[in-house]
PDB file of C-alpha atoms in Angstrom:
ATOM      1  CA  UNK S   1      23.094  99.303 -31.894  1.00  0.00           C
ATOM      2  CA  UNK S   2      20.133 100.976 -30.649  1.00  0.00           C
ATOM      3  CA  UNK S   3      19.303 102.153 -34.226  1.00  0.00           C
ATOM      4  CA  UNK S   4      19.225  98.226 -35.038  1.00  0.00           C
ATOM      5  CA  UNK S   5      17.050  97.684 -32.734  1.00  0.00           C
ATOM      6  CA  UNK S   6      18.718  97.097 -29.663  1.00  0.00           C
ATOM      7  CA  UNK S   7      16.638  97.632 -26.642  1.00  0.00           C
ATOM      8  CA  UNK S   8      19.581  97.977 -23.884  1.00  0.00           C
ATOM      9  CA  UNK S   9      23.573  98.485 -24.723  1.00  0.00           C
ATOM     10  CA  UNK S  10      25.151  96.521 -21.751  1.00  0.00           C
ATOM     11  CA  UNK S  11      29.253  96.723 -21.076  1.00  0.00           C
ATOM     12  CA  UNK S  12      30.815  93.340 -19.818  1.00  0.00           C
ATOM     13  CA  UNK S  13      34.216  95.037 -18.650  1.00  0.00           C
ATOM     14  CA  UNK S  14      37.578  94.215 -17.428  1.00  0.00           C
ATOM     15  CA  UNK S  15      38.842  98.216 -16.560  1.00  0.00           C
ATOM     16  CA  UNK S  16      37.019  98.846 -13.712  1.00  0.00           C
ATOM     17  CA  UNK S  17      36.474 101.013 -11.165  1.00  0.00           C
ATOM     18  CA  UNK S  18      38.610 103.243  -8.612  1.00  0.00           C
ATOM     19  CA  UNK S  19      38.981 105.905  -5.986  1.00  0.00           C
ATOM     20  CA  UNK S  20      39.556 108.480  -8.571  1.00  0.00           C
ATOM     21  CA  UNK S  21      38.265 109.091 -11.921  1.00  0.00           C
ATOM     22  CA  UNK S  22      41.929 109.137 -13.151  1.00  0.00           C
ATOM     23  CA  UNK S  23      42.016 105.429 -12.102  1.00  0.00           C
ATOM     24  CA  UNK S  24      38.396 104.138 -12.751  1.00  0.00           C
ATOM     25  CA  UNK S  25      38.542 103.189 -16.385  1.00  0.00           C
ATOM     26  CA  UNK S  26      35.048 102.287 -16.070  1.00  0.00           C
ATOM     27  CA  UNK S  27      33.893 105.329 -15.196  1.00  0.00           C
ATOM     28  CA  UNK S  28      35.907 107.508 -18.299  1.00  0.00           C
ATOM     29  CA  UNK S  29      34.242 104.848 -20.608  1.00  0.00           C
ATOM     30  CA  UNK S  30      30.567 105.449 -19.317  1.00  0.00           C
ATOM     31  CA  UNK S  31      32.085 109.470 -19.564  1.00  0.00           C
ATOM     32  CA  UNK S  32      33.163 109.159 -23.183  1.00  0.00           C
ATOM     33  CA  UNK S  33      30.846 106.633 -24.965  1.00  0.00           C
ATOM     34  CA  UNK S  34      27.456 108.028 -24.855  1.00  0.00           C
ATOM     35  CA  UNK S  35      24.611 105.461 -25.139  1.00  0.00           C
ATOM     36  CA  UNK S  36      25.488 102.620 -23.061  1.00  0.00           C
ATOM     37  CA  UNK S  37      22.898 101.715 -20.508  1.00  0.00           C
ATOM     38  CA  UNK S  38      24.975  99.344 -18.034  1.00  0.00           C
ATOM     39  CA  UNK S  39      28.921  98.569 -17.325  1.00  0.00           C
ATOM     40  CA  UNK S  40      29.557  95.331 -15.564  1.00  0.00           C
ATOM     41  CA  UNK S  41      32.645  95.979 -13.996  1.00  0.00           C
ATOM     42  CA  UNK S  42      35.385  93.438 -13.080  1.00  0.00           C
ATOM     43  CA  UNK S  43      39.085  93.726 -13.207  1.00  0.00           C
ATOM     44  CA  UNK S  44      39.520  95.913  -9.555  1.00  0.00           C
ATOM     45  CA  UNK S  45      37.321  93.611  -7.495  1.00  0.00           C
ATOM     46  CA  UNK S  46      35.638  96.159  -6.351  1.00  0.00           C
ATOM     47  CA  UNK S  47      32.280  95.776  -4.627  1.00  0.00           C
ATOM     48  CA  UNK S  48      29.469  98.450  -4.758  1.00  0.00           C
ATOM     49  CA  UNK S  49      26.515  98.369  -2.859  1.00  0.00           C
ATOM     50  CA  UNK S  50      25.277 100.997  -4.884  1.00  0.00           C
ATOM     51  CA  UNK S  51      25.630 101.641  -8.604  1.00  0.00           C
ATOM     52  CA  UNK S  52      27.554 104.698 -10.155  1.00  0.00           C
ATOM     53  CA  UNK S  53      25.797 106.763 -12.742  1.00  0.00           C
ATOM     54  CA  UNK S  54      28.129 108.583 -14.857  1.00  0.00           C
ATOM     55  CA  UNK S  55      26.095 109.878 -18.178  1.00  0.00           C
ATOM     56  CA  UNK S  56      22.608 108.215 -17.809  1.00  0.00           C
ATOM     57  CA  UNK S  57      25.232 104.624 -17.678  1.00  0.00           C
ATOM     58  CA  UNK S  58      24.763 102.211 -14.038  1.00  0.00           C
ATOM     59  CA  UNK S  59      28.299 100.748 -12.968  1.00  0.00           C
ATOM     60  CA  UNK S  60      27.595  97.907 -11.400  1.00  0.00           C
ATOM     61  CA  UNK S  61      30.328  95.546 -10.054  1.00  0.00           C
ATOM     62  CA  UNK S  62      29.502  92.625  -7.861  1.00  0.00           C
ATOM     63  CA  UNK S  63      33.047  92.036  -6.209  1.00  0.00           C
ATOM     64  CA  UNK S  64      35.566  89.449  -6.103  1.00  0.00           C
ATOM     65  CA  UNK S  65      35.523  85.749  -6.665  1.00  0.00           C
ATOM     66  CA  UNK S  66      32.100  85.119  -6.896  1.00  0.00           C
ATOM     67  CA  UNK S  67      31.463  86.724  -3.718  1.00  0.00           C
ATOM     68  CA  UNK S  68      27.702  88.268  -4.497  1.00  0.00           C
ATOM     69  CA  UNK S  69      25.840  87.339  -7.519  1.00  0.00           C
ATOM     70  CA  UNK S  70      24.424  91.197  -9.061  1.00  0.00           C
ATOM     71  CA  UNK S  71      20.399  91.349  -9.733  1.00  0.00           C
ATOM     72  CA  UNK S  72      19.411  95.052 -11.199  1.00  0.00           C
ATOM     73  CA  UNK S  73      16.355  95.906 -12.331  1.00  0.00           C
ATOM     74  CA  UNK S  74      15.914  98.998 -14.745  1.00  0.00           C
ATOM     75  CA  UNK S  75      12.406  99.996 -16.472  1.00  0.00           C
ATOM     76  CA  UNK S  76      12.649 102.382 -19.390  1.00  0.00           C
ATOM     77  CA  UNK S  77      10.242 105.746 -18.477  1.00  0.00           C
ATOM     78  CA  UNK S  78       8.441 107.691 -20.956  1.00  0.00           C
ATOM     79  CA  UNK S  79      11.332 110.097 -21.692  1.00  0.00           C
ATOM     80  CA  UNK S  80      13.444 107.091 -22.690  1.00  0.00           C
ATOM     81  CA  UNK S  81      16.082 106.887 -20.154  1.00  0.00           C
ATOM     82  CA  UNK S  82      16.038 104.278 -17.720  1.00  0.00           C
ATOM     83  CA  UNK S  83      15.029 104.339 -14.065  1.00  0.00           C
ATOM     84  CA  UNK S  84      16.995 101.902 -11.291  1.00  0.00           C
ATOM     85  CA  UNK S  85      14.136  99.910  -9.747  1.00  0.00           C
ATOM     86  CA  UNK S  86      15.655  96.961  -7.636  1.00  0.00           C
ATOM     87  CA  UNK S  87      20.084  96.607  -7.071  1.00  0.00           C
ATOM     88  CA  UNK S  88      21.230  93.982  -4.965  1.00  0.00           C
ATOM     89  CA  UNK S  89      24.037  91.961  -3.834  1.00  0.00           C
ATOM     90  CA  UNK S  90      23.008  88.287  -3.382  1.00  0.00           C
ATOM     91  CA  UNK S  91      25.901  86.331  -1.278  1.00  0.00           C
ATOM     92  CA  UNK S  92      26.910  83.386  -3.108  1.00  0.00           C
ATOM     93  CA  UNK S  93      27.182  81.157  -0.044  1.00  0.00           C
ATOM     94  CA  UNK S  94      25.229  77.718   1.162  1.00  0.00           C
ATOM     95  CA  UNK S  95      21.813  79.660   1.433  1.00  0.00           C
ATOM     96  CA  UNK S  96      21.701  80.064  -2.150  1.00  0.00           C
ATOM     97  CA  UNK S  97      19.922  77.235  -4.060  1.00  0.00           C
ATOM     98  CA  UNK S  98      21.532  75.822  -6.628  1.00  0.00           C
ATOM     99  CA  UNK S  99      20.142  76.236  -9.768  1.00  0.00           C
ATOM    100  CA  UNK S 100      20.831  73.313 -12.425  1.00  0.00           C
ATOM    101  CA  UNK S 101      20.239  74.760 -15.503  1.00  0.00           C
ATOM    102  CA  UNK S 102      22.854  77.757 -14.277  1.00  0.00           C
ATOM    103  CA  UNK S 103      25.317  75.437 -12.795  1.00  0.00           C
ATOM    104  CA  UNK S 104      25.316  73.440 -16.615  1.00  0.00           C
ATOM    105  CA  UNK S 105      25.440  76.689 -18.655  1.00  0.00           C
ATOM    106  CA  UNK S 106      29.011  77.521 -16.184  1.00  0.00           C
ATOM    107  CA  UNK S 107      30.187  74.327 -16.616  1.00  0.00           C
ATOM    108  CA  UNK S 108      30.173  74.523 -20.125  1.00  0.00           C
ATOM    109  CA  UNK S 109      31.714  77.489 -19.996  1.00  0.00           C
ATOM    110  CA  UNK S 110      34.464  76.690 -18.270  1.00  0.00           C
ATOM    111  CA  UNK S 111      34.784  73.618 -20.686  1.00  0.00           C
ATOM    112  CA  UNK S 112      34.754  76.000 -23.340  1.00  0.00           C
ATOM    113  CA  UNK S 113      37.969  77.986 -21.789  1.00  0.00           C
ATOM    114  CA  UNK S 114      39.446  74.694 -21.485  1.00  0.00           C
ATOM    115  CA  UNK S 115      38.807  74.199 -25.676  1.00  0.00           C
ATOM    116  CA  UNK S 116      40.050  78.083 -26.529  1.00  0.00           C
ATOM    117  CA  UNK S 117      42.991  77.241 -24.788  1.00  0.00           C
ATOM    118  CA  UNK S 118      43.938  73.583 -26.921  1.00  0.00           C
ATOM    119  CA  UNK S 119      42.783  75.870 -30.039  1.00  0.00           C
ATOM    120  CA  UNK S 120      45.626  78.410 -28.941  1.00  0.00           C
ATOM    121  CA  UNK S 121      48.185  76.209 -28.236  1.00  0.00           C
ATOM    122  CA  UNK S 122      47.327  74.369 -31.362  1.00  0.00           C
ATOM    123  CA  UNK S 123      47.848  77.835 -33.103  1.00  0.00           C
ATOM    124  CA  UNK S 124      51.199  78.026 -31.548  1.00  0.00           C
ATOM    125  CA  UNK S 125      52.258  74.470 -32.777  1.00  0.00           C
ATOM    126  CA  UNK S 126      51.762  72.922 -29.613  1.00  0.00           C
ATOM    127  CA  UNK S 127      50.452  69.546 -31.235  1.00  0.00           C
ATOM    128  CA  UNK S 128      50.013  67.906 -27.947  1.00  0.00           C
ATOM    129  CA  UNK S 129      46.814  69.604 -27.479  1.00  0.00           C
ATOM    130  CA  UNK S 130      45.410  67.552 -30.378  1.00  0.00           C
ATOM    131  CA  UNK S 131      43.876  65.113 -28.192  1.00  0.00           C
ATOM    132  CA  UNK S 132      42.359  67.185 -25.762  1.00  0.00           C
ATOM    133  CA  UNK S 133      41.091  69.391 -28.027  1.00  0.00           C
ATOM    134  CA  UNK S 134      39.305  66.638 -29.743  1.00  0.00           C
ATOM    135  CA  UNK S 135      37.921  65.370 -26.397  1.00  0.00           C
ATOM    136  CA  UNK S 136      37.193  69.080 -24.606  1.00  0.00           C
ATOM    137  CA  UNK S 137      35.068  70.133 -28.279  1.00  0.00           C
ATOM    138  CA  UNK S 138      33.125  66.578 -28.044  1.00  0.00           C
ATOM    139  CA  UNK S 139      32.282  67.295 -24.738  1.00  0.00           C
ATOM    140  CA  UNK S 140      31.074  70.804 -25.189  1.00  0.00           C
ATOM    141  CA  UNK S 141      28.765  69.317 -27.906  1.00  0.00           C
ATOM    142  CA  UNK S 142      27.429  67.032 -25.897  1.00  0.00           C
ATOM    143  CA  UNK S 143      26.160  69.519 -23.635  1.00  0.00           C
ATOM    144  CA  UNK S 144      23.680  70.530 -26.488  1.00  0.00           C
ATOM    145  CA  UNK S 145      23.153  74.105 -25.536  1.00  0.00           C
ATOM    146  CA  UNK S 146      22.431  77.057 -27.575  1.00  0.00           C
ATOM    147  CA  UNK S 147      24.946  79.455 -26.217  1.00  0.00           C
ATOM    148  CA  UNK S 148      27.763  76.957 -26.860  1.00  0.00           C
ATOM    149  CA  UNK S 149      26.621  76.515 -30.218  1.00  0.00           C
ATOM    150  CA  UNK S 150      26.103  79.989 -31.451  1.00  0.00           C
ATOM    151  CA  UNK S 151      29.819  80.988 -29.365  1.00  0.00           C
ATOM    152  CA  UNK S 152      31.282  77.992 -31.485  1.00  0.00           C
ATOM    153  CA  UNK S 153      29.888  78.818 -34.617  1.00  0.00           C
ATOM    154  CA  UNK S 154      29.930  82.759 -34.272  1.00  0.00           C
ATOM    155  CA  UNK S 155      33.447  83.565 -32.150  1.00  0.00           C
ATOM    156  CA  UNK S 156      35.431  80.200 -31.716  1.00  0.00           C
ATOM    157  CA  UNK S 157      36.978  80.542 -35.910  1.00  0.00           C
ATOM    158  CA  UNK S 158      38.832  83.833 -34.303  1.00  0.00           C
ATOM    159  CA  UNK S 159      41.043  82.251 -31.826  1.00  0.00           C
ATOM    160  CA  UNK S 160      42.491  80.150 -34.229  1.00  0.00           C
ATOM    161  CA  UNK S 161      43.967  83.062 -36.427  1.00  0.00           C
ATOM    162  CA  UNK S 162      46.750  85.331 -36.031  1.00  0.00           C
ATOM    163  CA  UNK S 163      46.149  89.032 -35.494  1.00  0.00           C
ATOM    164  CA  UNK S 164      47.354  89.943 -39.173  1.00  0.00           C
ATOM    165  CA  UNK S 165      44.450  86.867 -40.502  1.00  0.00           C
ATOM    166  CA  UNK S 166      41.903  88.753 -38.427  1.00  0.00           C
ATOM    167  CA  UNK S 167      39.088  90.692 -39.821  1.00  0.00           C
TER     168      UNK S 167
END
């Protein structure tokens, strides 16, 4: 990816991390994949203060339920690798501001689980979900944002097919 002109190579993950390597999954990825610059880690609901570094890749894992919300700040030196500038943990409590742009983009996304899930059940000759799938994909187009649209057109065609009609 970096040889197409990818800048960073960032993990979303659902191993994650653990007391010992033999149970950190997160940790033997970042081990055995060379190149990627950041795991997000979910899955263990683990919550670290600090990142791991486990070759040149940050771990980063903001803990359970919405707990924290993660801000990192890397800046690439003049040997190439990056440098850890700024980690925190932000609580996600009633002292954080509510941003509206944010608060749409999650919405839709959760609207968008909603529509995967008619689209499966569909798939699996539910036809009930007709309806709502109809009514959930209107409403994710009215939300007009880019992210839906490029998900929809890009991804969405996938959860419609079985694992023998995918590429």
């Amino acid at each position: 990816l970096k040889e197409q002109g990818a800048e960073f190579i960032i993990c979303l993950s659902h191993a994650g991390t653990g007391e010992s390597l033999a149970i950190s999954e997160d940790e033997v990825l970042a081990e055995n994949v060379d190149g990627i610059d950041v795991i997000i880690s979910g899955h263990t609901h683990t919550t670290l203060t600090e990142p791991i570094v486990v070759n040149y890749t940050y771990i980063v894992s903001a803990g359970p339920y919405c707990q924290n919300l993660g801000s990192m700040t890397l800046e690439r030196i003049s040997d190439g690798s990056l440098r850890l500038t700024d980690y925190r943990l932000i609580p996600i409590d009633e002292t954080l501001e509510e941003d509206e742009e944010i608060t749409r983009v999650v919405k839709a996304a959760d609207k968008l689980s909603a529509y995967i899930k008619c689209v499966e059940e569909l798939k699996a000759g539910n036809l009930e979900f007709r309806e709502a799938a109809a009514q959930t994909r209107a409403a994710l187009e009215a939300y007009d944002l880019p992210e839906v649209a490029y998900f929809m057109e890009t991804f969405m065609e996938s959860f419609s097919l079985t694992l023998d009609e995918l590429k």
